[in-house]
Amino acid sequence: MNEHILVCVAWPYAKTSTHVGQVAGAYLPADTFARYHRMAGNKVLMVSGSDEHGTPILVESERLGISPRDFVANYHRQICEVWDRLGMSWDLYTETGTANHYRITQDFFLTLYDKGYIFKDSMQSAYCPTDRRFLPDRYVEGTCPLCGYTGARGDQCDNCGHTLDPVDLIDAKCRLCGSKDSKLEMRMTEHFFLDLPKLQEPLQAWLSENKGYWRPNTLAFAMNWLKEGLRARAITRDLDWGVPIPLEGYEDKRIYVWFDAVIGYFSASVEWAEKRGAPEAWKNWWIPGLSDTEVRSYYFIGKDNIPFHTIIWPAMLLGYGNRVLPYDVPANEFMTMSGAKASSSRGNVIWTKDVLDKYGADMLRYYLSATAPEGRDSDFTFDEMIRRNNDELVATYGNVVHRTLTFLQSKFGGVLPQPQPLRAADKEILAELERGFELVGKNISQCHFKEGLNTAMNVARAANRYLDEQAPWKQIKVDREAAGTTIYVMLQIISGLRLLFCPYLPFSSQKLHGYLGFEGDVSAQPWQAVEIPAGTTLPKPAPLFPKIEEPIAAEK
C-alpha cells in the first residue's frame, strides 16, 4: 500500500471544551483510521482545528468582558490539551483565526465570486429589537415548518434534519435575551449567496457514482437534499467577528462561519506544508492526478454535519475547480449521555477532560470505540465503561499478556526459550493472528471500527483459550521444552496484539512494546506480525490495565 490518505476531522467550536459524545462521533474514529493507515504504509495527512468565528463567540466574550480573541484562545488551549492527553495523532491541529486561513478563505470567496457561483442579493434576517442586533441563525428558535418540532433553530431542525433559514420558522424567538414579549423583526439586508442550484447537476453526477461504501444514512441524506432541489445559501452575516469580505463596501459584514470552517480542511493542509518547509507538499492530497498513487480524502463528522460535507463543501470544491472531492464521509450518529442527547448549552455533557482525569486515555478510547454510534445512536454510561474495562481489557487482553509474561519471568528467567517444531495448535493460533491483521485492517480501512476492535479482541480471546488448553504450568512439570514452545508462541501472539490494538489503544500498546523488549515508537511499526527471536531477554512486566473497583466507580 502506498496511497495518499487525507483525514479531515470536524472542527470543534471554540466556545466550550470537548465532551465524550464529540470524541466518539468524529475524533476517535479519525485517529484510529489515521494510525492504521500510517502503519499500513500509506502517506497520511490528518488535519483539523478550532472553529473560532461566529456570533455566539462574540456574544459570550461580550458577556465576560473579554475580547473574542482571548475567549477563543482559552478554549483552543483547553481543546489542544485534551487532544494531547487522548493521544490524537494530528499532523496539524490549528485554528480558523490564522492569517493563512483568512487568506485562503478570501481566495475561495473571490474565485467562486469571479466564476459566478457567488452572487449578491437582499434577504430578510432576524433582528432582535431588545438586543438591538442581527441574530445568528442558531440563536433563533421556533417551530419547524416541515415537521412541527418546537425546538428548531434558525439554521437546522435537529428533529427532521432539514436545514432552515430563520424566516422559515413559525413563532420565531430570540434565544439570546429569552424575551417572550420582544417580537423578532425580519429586516432586509444585503448579503452574498452561494449559488447551489448552479452546482446541482455536477453534484448529482458525483453523488451518483458508485458510493456503495458510504454509510447508507449519509448517502440517503445527501440524495434526498438533491431530490428536493438545492437553494442558494447566504454565506455572509452582519457582524464584525470573522473573516472579512474581500470586497470594498462590506466592512461591517463577515463571511459566515460555516463557509469558512469547511475551507479549514484545505487551509490547514497548506499551513502544514508551509510549517514543514515544503510549501507545495499539500498538493499531493488535493490536486487530482498530481500524485502517482491513489488519493482518497475522508471526512469524519457527526450526522448533524452531513449536508455541509456531502453537499455544500463538495459544491464549493467543484466550483473552485481542480481539487480532490471527498472519497468518503463516514458520519456517525449521536452518542447520548445516559439516554439524553448531549448538549453543552443544556448542561447534559460529560467532559472528556473529567473522564481522562479519573480513568485515563486507553480505557476511554476502548469504551468509545466499542460502543461507537456507527449505525445508530449509542449511549454513554460510566457503569458500562467500567464493566468493559474490567471484563474485556483487564480480564481478557490484559490477563493473557500478564499471565504469559510473568510465567516467562518465573520459569525462564525472562529469556524467551527456543521452540521445538510447532504443533498443530501452535500453527492454528499463529494463523488466527495472521487473519487478525487482515480482518482488523480491512475493517478499519472500511471505517467499520467497532468490528475491527471486536476482531482484535477475538484474537486475544483465542490466545486465552490456547494458553488454557496448552497449560504451560502443567507442561513444565513433565516437558520443559513443550512449555517453552507454548510460551514462545504466546510471545509472538502478544507481539501481534500490541499492533492490532495500537490504532485503538496507543498508550497500552506502547507500554507492551517496551515489555516485549522493543524500542522506539510502536505506532511507527509496520502492520504485520513481527517475530521476537528466541533468546531475547525481556524486562519484568506490570499489568497493562488497572481494574476499577466499585468504590471508585461510585464517585462518578
CSV table of C-alpha atoms in Angstrom, one decimal, residues 61-511:
chain,number,residue,atom,x,y,z
A,61,SER,CA,-16.9,37.2,25.0
A,62,GLU,CA,-19.0,40.4,25.5
A,63,ARG,CA,-20.8,38.8,28.4
A,64,LEU,CA,-17.5,38.0,30.0
A,65,GLY,CA,-16.0,41.4,29.2
A,66,ILE,CA,-13.0,40.0,27.2
A,67,SER,CA,-12.0,40.1,23.6
A,68,PRO,CA,-13.2,37.4,21.2
A,69,ARG,CA,-9.5,36.5,20.6
A,70,ASP,CA,-8.8,36.0,24.3
A,71,PHE,CA,-12.1,34.0,24.6
A,72,VAL,CA,-11.3,31.5,21.8
A,73,ALA,CA,-7.6,31.3,22.8
A,74,ASN,CA,-8.7,29.9,26.2
A,75,TYR,CA,-10.9,27.2,24.7
A,76,HIS,CA,-8.4,26.4,21.9
A,77,ARG,CA,-5.8,25.7,24.6
A,78,GLN,CA,-8.2,23.5,26.5
A,79,ILE,CA,-9.1,21.6,23.4
A,80,CYS,CA,-5.5,21.0,22.5
A,81,GLU,CA,-4.7,19.7,26.0
A,82,VAL,CA,-7.5,17.2,25.7
A,83,TRP,CA,-6.2,16.0,22.3
A,84,ASP,CA,-2.7,15.6,23.7
A,85,ARG,CA,-4.0,13.5,26.6
A,86,LEU,CA,-6.3,11.5,24.4
A,87,GLY,CA,-3.4,10.6,22.1
A,88,MET,CA,-4.7,12.3,18.9
A,89,SER,CA,-2.0,11.9,16.3
A,90,TRP,CA,-2.6,15.1,14.3
A,91,ASP,CA,-0.3,16.1,11.5
A,92,LEU,CA,-1.7,19.6,12.2
A,93,TYR,CA,-4.3,20.9,14.6
A,94,THR,CA,-4.7,24.6,14.0
A,95,GLU,CA,-7.4,27.3,14.3
A,96,THR,CA,-9.5,29.4,11.9
A,97,GLY,CA,-8.0,32.7,13.3
A,98,THR,CA,-4.7,32.4,11.4
A,99,ALA,CA,-3.6,34.7,8.7
A,100,ASN,CA,-3.2,31.7,6.5
A,101,HIS,CA,-6.8,30.7,6.9
A,102,TYR,CA,-8.1,34.2,6.3
A,103,ARG,CA,-6.1,34.4,3.1
A,104,ILE,CA,-7.2,31.1,1.7
A,105,THR,CA,-10.9,31.7,2.7
A,106,GLN,CA,-10.9,35.0,0.9
A,107,ASP,CA,-9.3,33.3,-2.1
A,108,PHE,CA,-12.1,30.7,-2.2
A,109,PHE,CA,-14.7,33.5,-1.9
A,110,LEU,CA,-13.2,35.6,-4.7
A,111,THR,CA,-12.6,32.6,-7.0
A,112,LEU,CA,-16.2,31.4,-6.6
A,113,TYR,CA,-17.4,35.0,-7.0
A,114,ASP,CA,-15.4,35.6,-10.2
A,115,LYS,CA,-16.7,32.3,-11.6
A,116,GLY,CA,-20.3,33.3,-11.0
A,117,TYR,CA,-21.0,30.9,-8.1
A,118,ILE,CA,-21.5,33.6,-5.6
A,119,PHE,CA,-23.9,36.5,-6.1
A,120,LYS,CA,-25.3,39.5,-4.1
A,121,ASP,CA,-28.9,39.7,-3.1
A,122,SER,CA,-31.0,41.1,-0.3
A,123,MET,CA,-32.6,38.8,2.3
A,124,GLN,CA,-34.7,39.0,5.4
A,125,SER,CA,-32.6,38.5,8.5
A,126,ALA,CA,-33.8,38.1,12.1
A,127,TYR,CA,-33.3,41.2,14.2
A,128,CYS,CA,-33.9,41.4,17.9
A,129,PRO,CA,-35.1,44.8,19.0
A,130,THR,CA,-34.3,44.0,22.6
A,131,ASP,CA,-30.7,43.2,22.0
A,132,ARG,CA,-30.5,45.6,19.0
A,133,ARG,CA,-28.6,43.2,16.8
A,134,PHE,CA,-29.0,40.8,13.9
A,135,LEU,CA,-29.1,37.3,15.3
A,136,PRO,CA,-27.0,34.3,14.2
A,137,ASP,CA,-29.3,31.6,12.7
A,138,ARG,CA,-28.8,29.2,15.7
A,139,TYR,CA,-29.9,31.9,18.1
A,140,VAL,CA,-33.3,32.0,16.5
A,141,GLU,CA,-35.7,29.3,17.8
A,142,GLY,CA,-39.1,28.3,16.7
A,143,THR,CA,-41.3,25.7,15.2
A,144,CYS,CA,-40.1,23.7,12.2
A,145,PRO,CA,-42.4,24.3,9.2
A,146,LEU,CA,-41.7,20.8,7.9
A,147,CYS,CA,-42.1,18.5,10.9
A,148,GLY,CA,-43.6,20.8,13.6
A,149,TYR,CA,-40.8,20.4,16.1
A,150,THR,CA,-40.9,23.3,18.5
A,151,GLY,CA,-37.2,23.5,19.3
A,152,ALA,CA,-35.9,24.0,15.8
A,153,ARG,CA,-33.1,26.5,15.3
A,154,GLY,CA,-32.8,29.1,12.5
A,155,ASP,CA,-30.1,27.0,10.7
A,156,GLN,CA,-31.4,23.5,11.2
A,157,CYS,CA,-34.1,21.3,12.7
A,158,ASP,CA,-32.4,18.6,14.8
A,159,ASN,CA,-35.6,16.5,14.7
A,160,CYS,CA,-36.0,16.1,10.9
A,161,GLY,CA,-32.5,17.1,9.8
A,162,HIS,CA,-33.5,19.8,7.3
A,163,THR,CA,-31.5,23.0,7.1
A,164,LEU,CA,-33.6,26.1,7.5
A,165,ASP,CA,-33.4,29.9,7.5
A,166,PRO,CA,-34.7,32.0,10.4
A,167,VAL,CA,-37.5,33.3,8.2
A,168,ASP,CA,-38.8,29.7,7.7
A,169,LEU,CA,-39.5,29.2,11.4
A,170,ILE,CA,-43.0,29.6,12.9
A,171,ASP,CA,-43.2,31.8,16.0
A,172,ALA,CA,-39.5,32.6,15.9
A,173,LYS,CA,-38.0,33.9,19.1
A,174,CYS,CA,-34.6,35.2,20.2
A,175,ARG,CA,-32.5,32.7,22.2
A,176,LEU,CA,-30.1,35.4,23.4
A,177,CYS,CA,-32.4,37.5,25.5
A,178,GLY,CA,-35.1,34.9,26.0
A,179,SER,CA,-37.7,37.7,25.9
A,180,LYS,CA,-41.2,36.4,25.2
A,181,ASP,CA,-42.5,40.0,24.9
A,182,SER,CA,-40.0,41.1,22.3
A,183,LYS,CA,-41.2,40.0,18.8
A,184,LEU,CA,-38.4,39.3,16.3
A,185,GLU,CA,-38.3,41.5,13.3
A,186,MET,CA,-37.3,40.4,9.8
A,187,ARG,CA,-35.2,43.2,8.3
A,188,MET,CA,-33.9,43.4,4.8
A,189,THR,CA,-30.1,43.3,4.5
A,190,GLU,CA,-27.7,42.7,1.6
A,191,HIS,CA,-25.6,39.5,1.6
A,192,PHE,CA,-23.6,37.2,-0.6
A,193,PHE,CA,-25.1,33.8,-1.6
A,194,LEU,CA,-23.5,30.5,-2.7
A,195,ASP,CA,-25.4,29.6,-5.9
A,196,LEU,CA,-26.0,25.9,-5.1
A,197,PRO,CA,-28.6,25.4,-7.8
A,198,LYS,CA,-25.9,26.1,-10.4
A,199,LEU,CA,-23.9,23.2,-8.9
A,200,GLN,CA,-26.7,20.8,-8.5
A,201,GLU,CA,-26.0,18.9,-11.8
A,202,PRO,CA,-22.3,18.2,-11.2
A,203,LEU,CA,-23.1,17.3,-7.6
A,204,GLN,CA,-25.8,14.9,-8.8
A,205,ALA,CA,-23.3,13.3,-11.1
A,206,TRP,CA,-20.7,13.0,-8.4
A,207,LEU,CA,-23.0,11.5,-5.8
A,208,SER,CA,-24.5,9.1,-8.4
A,209,GLU,CA,-21.1,7.5,-8.9
A,210,ASN,CA,-20.6,4.1,-7.2
A,211,LYS,CA,-20.7,5.0,-3.5
A,212,GLY,CA,-21.8,1.7,-2.1
A,213,TYR,CA,-19.1,2.0,0.5
A,214,TRP,CA,-20.8,5.1,2.0
A,215,ARG,CA,-22.9,4.6,5.1
A,216,PRO,CA,-26.5,4.3,4.0
A,217,ASN,CA,-27.8,7.1,6.1
A,218,THR,CA,-25.2,9.5,4.9
A,219,LEU,CA,-25.8,8.8,1.2
A,220,ALA,CA,-29.6,8.8,1.6
A,221,PHE,CA,-29.4,12.2,3.4
A,222,ALA,CA,-27.4,13.8,0.6
A,223,MET,CA,-29.5,12.3,-2.2
A,224,ASN,CA,-32.7,13.5,-0.5
A,225,TRP,CA,-31.3,17.0,-0.5
A,226,LEU,CA,-30.7,16.9,-4.2
A,227,LYS,CA,-34.1,15.3,-4.8
A,228,GLU,CA,-35.8,18.3,-3.0
A,229,GLY,CA,-33.7,20.7,-5.1
A,230,LEU,CA,-30.9,22.9,-3.8
A,231,ARG,CA,-31.4,26.5,-2.8
A,232,ALA,CA,-28.9,29.4,-2.8
A,233,ARG,CA,-27.5,29.8,0.7
A,234,ALA,CA,-26.3,33.1,2.3
A,235,ILE,CA,-22.5,32.9,3.1
A,236,THR,CA,-22.2,36.3,4.9
A,237,ARG,CA,-23.6,37.8,8.1
A,238,ASP,CA,-24.0,41.2,9.7
A,239,LEU,CA,-21.2,41.1,12.4
A,240,ASP,CA,-17.7,42.2,13.0
A,241,TRP,CA,-16.0,39.0,14.1
A,242,GLY,CA,-14.8,36.6,11.5
A,243,VAL,CA,-13.1,36.6,8.1
A,244,PRO,CA,-13.6,39.9,6.3
A,245,ILE,CA,-15.3,40.0,2.9
A,246,PRO,CA,-12.5,40.8,0.4
A,247,LEU,CA,-14.6,43.4,-1.5
A,248,GLU,CA,-14.9,47.1,-0.8
A,249,GLY,CA,-18.1,48.4,0.8
A,250,TYR,CA,-18.8,45.4,3.1
A,251,GLU,CA,-16.6,46.3,6.1
A,252,ASP,CA,-19.5,45.8,8.5
A,253,LYS,CA,-20.1,42.2,7.4
A,254,ARG,CA,-18.1,38.9,7.7
A,255,ILE,CA,-18.0,35.6,5.9
A,256,TYR,CA,-20.4,33.2,7.6
A,257,VAL,CA,-18.8,30.7,9.9
A,258,TRP,CA,-20.0,27.6,8.2
A,259,PHE,CA,-18.5,28.7,4.9
A,260,ASP,CA,-15.0,29.4,6.3
A,261,ALA,CA,-14.9,26.4,8.6
A,262,VAL,CA,-15.1,23.8,5.8
A,263,ILE,CA,-12.4,25.7,3.9
A,264,GLY,CA,-10.3,24.9,7.0
A,265,TYR,CA,-9.5,21.4,5.8
A,266,PHE,CA,-7.7,22.9,2.8
A,267,SER,CA,-6.1,25.9,4.6
A,268,ALA,CA,-4.8,23.5,7.4
A,269,SER,CA,-3.2,21.3,4.7
A,270,VAL,CA,-1.4,24.4,3.2
A,271,GLU,CA,-0.3,25.5,6.7
A,272,TRP,CA,1.0,22.0,7.5
A,273,ALA,CA,3.1,22.1,4.3
A,274,GLU,CA,4.5,25.5,5.0
A,275,LYS,CA,5.4,24.6,8.5
A,276,ARG,CA,7.3,21.6,7.2
A,277,GLY,CA,9.4,23.8,4.9
A,278,ALA,CA,7.8,22.1,1.8
A,279,PRO,CA,5.1,24.6,0.8
A,280,GLU,CA,4.0,22.6,-2.2
A,281,ALA,CA,3.5,19.3,-0.3
A,282,TRP,CA,-0.2,19.8,0.2
A,283,LYS,CA,-0.8,19.3,-3.5
A,284,ASN,CA,-0.3,15.6,-3.2
A,285,TRP,CA,-3.5,15.3,-1.3
A,286,TRP,CA,-5.6,18.0,-3.0
A,287,ILE,CA,-4.8,18.2,-6.7
A,288,PRO,CA,-6.3,15.4,-8.8
A,289,GLY,CA,-3.8,13.4,-10.9
A,290,LEU,CA,-0.7,15.0,-9.4
A,291,SER,CA,0.3,12.1,-7.2
A,292,ASP,CA,1.4,8.9,-8.9
A,293,THR,CA,-0.6,7.0,-6.2
A,294,GLU,CA,-4.3,6.9,-5.4
A,295,VAL,CA,-5.6,9.8,-3.4
A,296,ARG,CA,-8.5,9.4,-1.0
A,297,SER,CA,-10.0,12.0,1.3
A,298,TYR,CA,-12.2,11.1,4.3
A,299,TYR,CA,-14.3,13.4,6.3
A,300,PHE,CA,-15.1,12.3,9.9
A,301,ILE,CA,-18.1,14.2,11.3
A,302,GLY,CA,-21.3,13.8,13.3
A,303,LYS,CA,-24.6,13.3,11.5
A,304,ASP,CA,-25.6,17.0,12.1
A,305,ASN,CA,-22.8,18.0,9.7
A,306,ILE,CA,-23.8,15.7,6.8
A,307,PRO,CA,-25.2,18.4,4.5
A,308,PHE,CA,-22.2,20.6,4.9
A,309,HIS,CA,-19.8,17.8,3.9
A,310,THR,CA,-21.8,15.9,1.3
A,311,ILE,CA,-23.4,18.9,-0.5
A,312,ILE,CA,-22.0,22.3,0.4
A,313,TRP,CA,-18.3,21.6,0.7
A,314,PRO,CA,-18.2,19.4,-2.4
A,315,ALA,CA,-20.2,22.1,-4.3
A,316,MET,CA,-17.5,24.7,-3.2
A,317,LEU,CA,-14.7,22.4,-4.4
A,318,LEU,CA,-16.5,21.8,-7.7
A,319,GLY,CA,-17.0,25.5,-8.2
A,320,TYR,CA,-13.4,26.3,-7.2
A,321,GLY,CA,-12.0,23.6,-9.5
A,322,ASN,CA,-9.1,21.2,-9.6
A,323,ARG,CA,-9.5,19.9,-6.1
A,324,VAL,CA,-10.0,16.4,-4.9
A,325,LEU,CA,-13.6,15.7,-3.8
A,326,PRO,CA,-14.4,13.6,-0.7
A,327,TYR,CA,-14.0,9.9,-1.2
A,328,ASP,CA,-16.0,9.0,1.9
A,329,VAL,CA,-17.9,10.9,4.6
A,330,PRO,CA,-18.2,8.3,7.4
A,331,ALA,CA,-20.6,10.3,9.5
A,332,ASN,CA,-21.6,8.8,12.9
A,333,GLU,CA,-24.9,9.0,14.7
A,334,PHE,CA,-25.1,10.6,18.1
A,335,MET,CA,-23.8,9.3,21.4
A,336,THR,CA,-26.4,10.2,24.1
A,337,MET,CA,-25.5,10.8,27.7
A,338,SER,CA,-27.5,8.4,29.9
A,339,GLY,CA,-30.3,8.4,27.4
A,340,ALA,CA,-30.4,12.2,26.6
A,341,LYS,CA,-28.8,14.0,23.7
A,342,ALA,CA,-25.5,15.7,24.6
A,343,SER,CA,-25.8,19.4,24.7
A,344,SER,CA,-23.3,21.8,26.3
A,345,SER,CA,-25.9,24.6,26.3
A,346,ARG,CA,-28.3,22.4,28.3
A,347,GLY,CA,-25.5,21.1,30.6
A,348,ASN,CA,-26.1,17.5,29.5
A,349,VAL,CA,-22.5,16.6,28.7
A,350,ILE,CA,-19.7,14.5,30.1
A,351,TRP,CA,-16.5,16.4,29.6
A,352,THR,CA,-13.6,14.5,28.1
A,353,LYS,CA,-11.1,16.1,30.5
A,354,ASP,CA,-13.0,14.8,33.5
A,355,VAL,CA,-13.1,11.2,32.3
A,356,LEU,CA,-9.4,11.4,31.4
A,357,ASP,CA,-8.6,12.7,34.9
A,358,LYS,CA,-10.2,9.8,36.6
A,359,TYR,CA,-9.8,6.8,34.2
A,360,GLY,CA,-7.0,7.6,31.7
A,361,ALA,CA,-6.9,7.6,27.9
A,362,ASP,CA,-7.0,4.0,26.8
A,363,MET,CA,-9.9,3.0,28.9
A,364,LEU,CA,-11.9,5.8,27.4
A,365,ARG,CA,-10.7,5.1,23.9
A,366,TYR,CA,-11.6,1.5,24.2
A,367,TYR,CA,-15.1,2.1,25.5
A,368,LEU,CA,-15.9,4.8,23.0
A,369,SER,CA,-14.6,2.6,20.1
A,370,ALA,CA,-16.5,-0.5,21.3
A,371,THR,CA,-19.8,1.5,21.7
A,372,ALA,CA,-19.4,4.0,18.8
A,373,PRO,CA,-22.6,5.2,17.2
A,374,GLU,CA,-21.7,4.0,13.8
A,375,GLY,CA,-25.0,2.8,12.5
A,376,ARG,CA,-27.4,4.1,15.2
A,377,ASP,CA,-27.3,6.3,18.3
A,378,SER,CA,-25.5,4.8,21.3
A,379,ASP,CA,-25.4,5.7,25.0
A,380,PHE,CA,-22.6,6.6,27.3
A,381,THR,CA,-22.8,5.3,30.9
A,382,PHE,CA,-19.9,5.0,33.4
A,383,ASP,CA,-21.2,1.6,34.6
A,384,GLU,CA,-20.8,0.2,31.2
A,385,MET,CA,-17.4,1.8,30.6
A,386,ILE,CA,-16.1,0.3,33.9
A,387,ARG,CA,-17.7,-3.1,33.1
A,388,ARG,CA,-16.0,-3.3,29.7
A,389,ASN,CA,-12.7,-2.2,31.2
A,390,ASN,CA,-12.8,-4.9,33.9
A,391,ASP,CA,-14.3,-7.7,31.8
A,392,GLU,CA,-12.6,-7.1,28.5
A,393,LEU,CA,-9.4,-5.0,28.8
A,394,VAL,CA,-8.4,-6.4,32.2
A,395,ALA,CA,-9.8,-9.9,32.2
A,396,THR,CA,-9.2,-10.8,28.5
A,397,TYR,CA,-6.5,-8.8,26.8
A,398,GLY,CA,-4.5,-7.7,29.9
A,399,ASN,CA,-4.9,-11.1,31.5
A,400,VAL,CA,-3.4,-13.1,28.7
A,401,VAL,CA,-0.5,-10.7,28.4
A,402,HIS,CA,0.3,-10.7,32.2
A,403,ARG,CA,-0.1,-14.4,32.6
A,404,THR,CA,2.3,-15.1,29.8
A,405,LEU,CA,5.0,-12.5,30.7
A,406,THR,CA,5.0,-13.4,34.4
A,407,PHE,CA,5.3,-17.1,33.6
A,408,LEU,CA,8.3,-16.3,31.4
A,409,GLN,CA,9.9,-14.4,34.2
A,410,SER,CA,9.3,-17.0,36.9
A,411,LYS,CA,10.1,-20.2,34.9
A,412,PHE,CA,12.6,-19.0,32.2
A,413,GLY,CA,14.2,-16.0,33.9
A,414,GLY,CA,12.7,-13.6,31.4
A,415,VAL,CA,14.6,-15.3,28.5
A,416,LEU,CA,12.4,-16.4,25.5
A,417,PRO,CA,13.1,-20.1,25.1
A,418,GLN,CA,14.0,-21.9,21.8
A,419,PRO,CA,10.9,-23.6,20.5
A,420,GLN,CA,10.5,-27.2,19.3
A,421,PRO,CA,8.9,-27.9,15.9
A,422,LEU,CA,5.5,-26.2,16.1
A,423,ARG,CA,2.4,-28.4,16.8
A,424,ALA,CA,-1.0,-28.1,15.1
A,425,ALA,CA,-2.4,-26.0,17.9
A,426,ASP,CA,0.6,-23.6,17.7
A,427,LYS,CA,0.2,-23.2,13.9
A,428,GLU,CA,-3.6,-22.7,14.4
A,429,ILE,CA,-3.2,-19.8,16.8
A,430,LEU,CA,-0.5,-18.2,14.7
A,431,ALA,CA,-2.8,-18.4,11.7
A,432,GLU,CA,-5.5,-16.8,13.8
A,433,LEU,CA,-3.2,-13.9,14.4
A,434,GLU,CA,-2.5,-13.5,10.7
A,435,ARG,CA,-6.2,-13.5,10.0
A,436,GLY,CA,-6.5,-10.8,12.6
A,437,PHE,CA,-4.1,-8.5,10.8
A,438,GLU,CA,-6.1,-9.0,7.6
A,439,LEU,CA,-9.5,-8.5,9.1
A,440,VAL,CA,-8.7,-5.7,11.5
A,441,GLY,CA,-7.0,-3.8,8.8
A,442,LYS,CA,-9.9,-4.4,6.4
A,443,ASN,CA,-12.5,-3.2,8.9
A,444,ILE,CA,-10.6,-0.1,9.8
A,445,SER,CA,-9.9,0.8,6.2
A,446,GLN,CA,-13.7,0.5,5.5
A,447,CYS,CA,-14.5,2.6,8.6
A,448,HIS,CA,-16.0,-0.3,10.5
A,449,PHE,CA,-14.2,0.5,13.7
A,450,LYS,CA,-16.3,-1.4,16.1
A,451,GLU,CA,-16.0,-4.6,14.1
A,452,GLY,CA,-12.2,-4.1,13.8
A,453,LEU,CA,-11.9,-3.7,17.6
A,454,ASN,CA,-14.0,-6.8,18.2
A,455,THR,CA,-11.8,-8.8,15.8
A,456,ALA,CA,-8.7,-7.8,17.7
A,457,MET,CA,-10.3,-8.8,21.0
A,458,ASN,CA,-11.3,-12.1,19.5
A,459,VAL,CA,-7.6,-12.8,18.8
A,460,ALA,CA,-7.0,-12.1,22.5
A,461,ARG,CA,-9.8,-14.5,23.4
A,462,ALA,CA,-8.4,-17.2,21.2
A,463,ALA,CA,-5.0,-16.6,22.8
A,464,ASN,CA,-6.5,-17.2,26.3
A,465,ARG,CA,-8.1,-20.4,25.1
A,466,TYR,CA,-4.8,-21.6,23.6
A,467,LEU,CA,-2.9,-20.8,26.8
A,468,ASP,CA,-5.6,-22.6,28.9
A,469,GLU,CA,-5.5,-25.6,26.6
A,470,GLN,CA,-1.7,-25.9,26.5
A,471,ALA,CA,-1.4,-25.2,30.2
A,472,PRO,CA,2.4,-24.5,30.3
A,473,TRP,CA,2.2,-24.5,34.1
A,474,LYS,CA,1.4,-28.2,33.8
A,475,GLN,CA,3.6,-28.9,30.8
A,476,ILE,CA,6.7,-27.6,32.5
A,477,LYS,CA,6.4,-30.3,35.2
A,478,VAL,CA,6.8,-33.1,32.6
A,479,ASP,CA,8.2,-31.4,29.5
A,480,ARG,CA,10.1,-28.1,29.9
A,481,GLU,CA,10.7,-27.8,26.1
A,482,ALA,CA,7.0,-28.2,25.4
A,483,ALA,CA,6.2,-25.4,27.9
A,484,GLY,CA,8.9,-23.3,26.3
A,485,THR,CA,7.3,-23.8,22.9
A,486,THR,CA,4.0,-22.7,24.2
A,487,ILE,CA,5.5,-19.6,25.8
A,488,TYR,CA,7.4,-18.8,22.6
A,489,VAL,CA,4.2,-19.0,20.5
A,490,MET,CA,2.4,-16.9,23.1
A,491,LEU,CA,5.0,-14.2,22.9
A,492,GLN,CA,4.5,-14.0,19.1
A,493,ILE,CA,0.8,-13.7,19.6
A,494,ILE,CA,1.2,-10.9,22.2
A,495,SER,CA,3.7,-9.1,19.9
A,496,GLY,CA,0.9,-9.2,17.3
A,497,LEU,CA,-1.7,-8.0,19.7
A,498,ARG,CA,0.2,-4.8,20.6
A,499,LEU,CA,0.0,-3.9,16.9
A,500,LEU,CA,-3.6,-5.0,16.4
A,501,PHE,CA,-4.7,-2.8,19.3
A,502,CYS,CA,-2.3,0.0,18.5
A,503,PRO,CA,-4.7,2.2,16.4
A,504,TYR,CA,-7.2,1.9,19.1
A,505,LEU,CA,-5.1,1.8,22.3
A,506,PRO,CA,-1.8,3.6,21.6
A,507,PHE,CA,-0.7,4.1,25.2
A,508,SER,CA,-1.0,0.5,26.4
A,509,SER,CA,0.4,-0.7,23.0
A,510,GLN,CA,3.5,1.5,23.7
A,511,LYS,CA,3.8,0.0,27.2
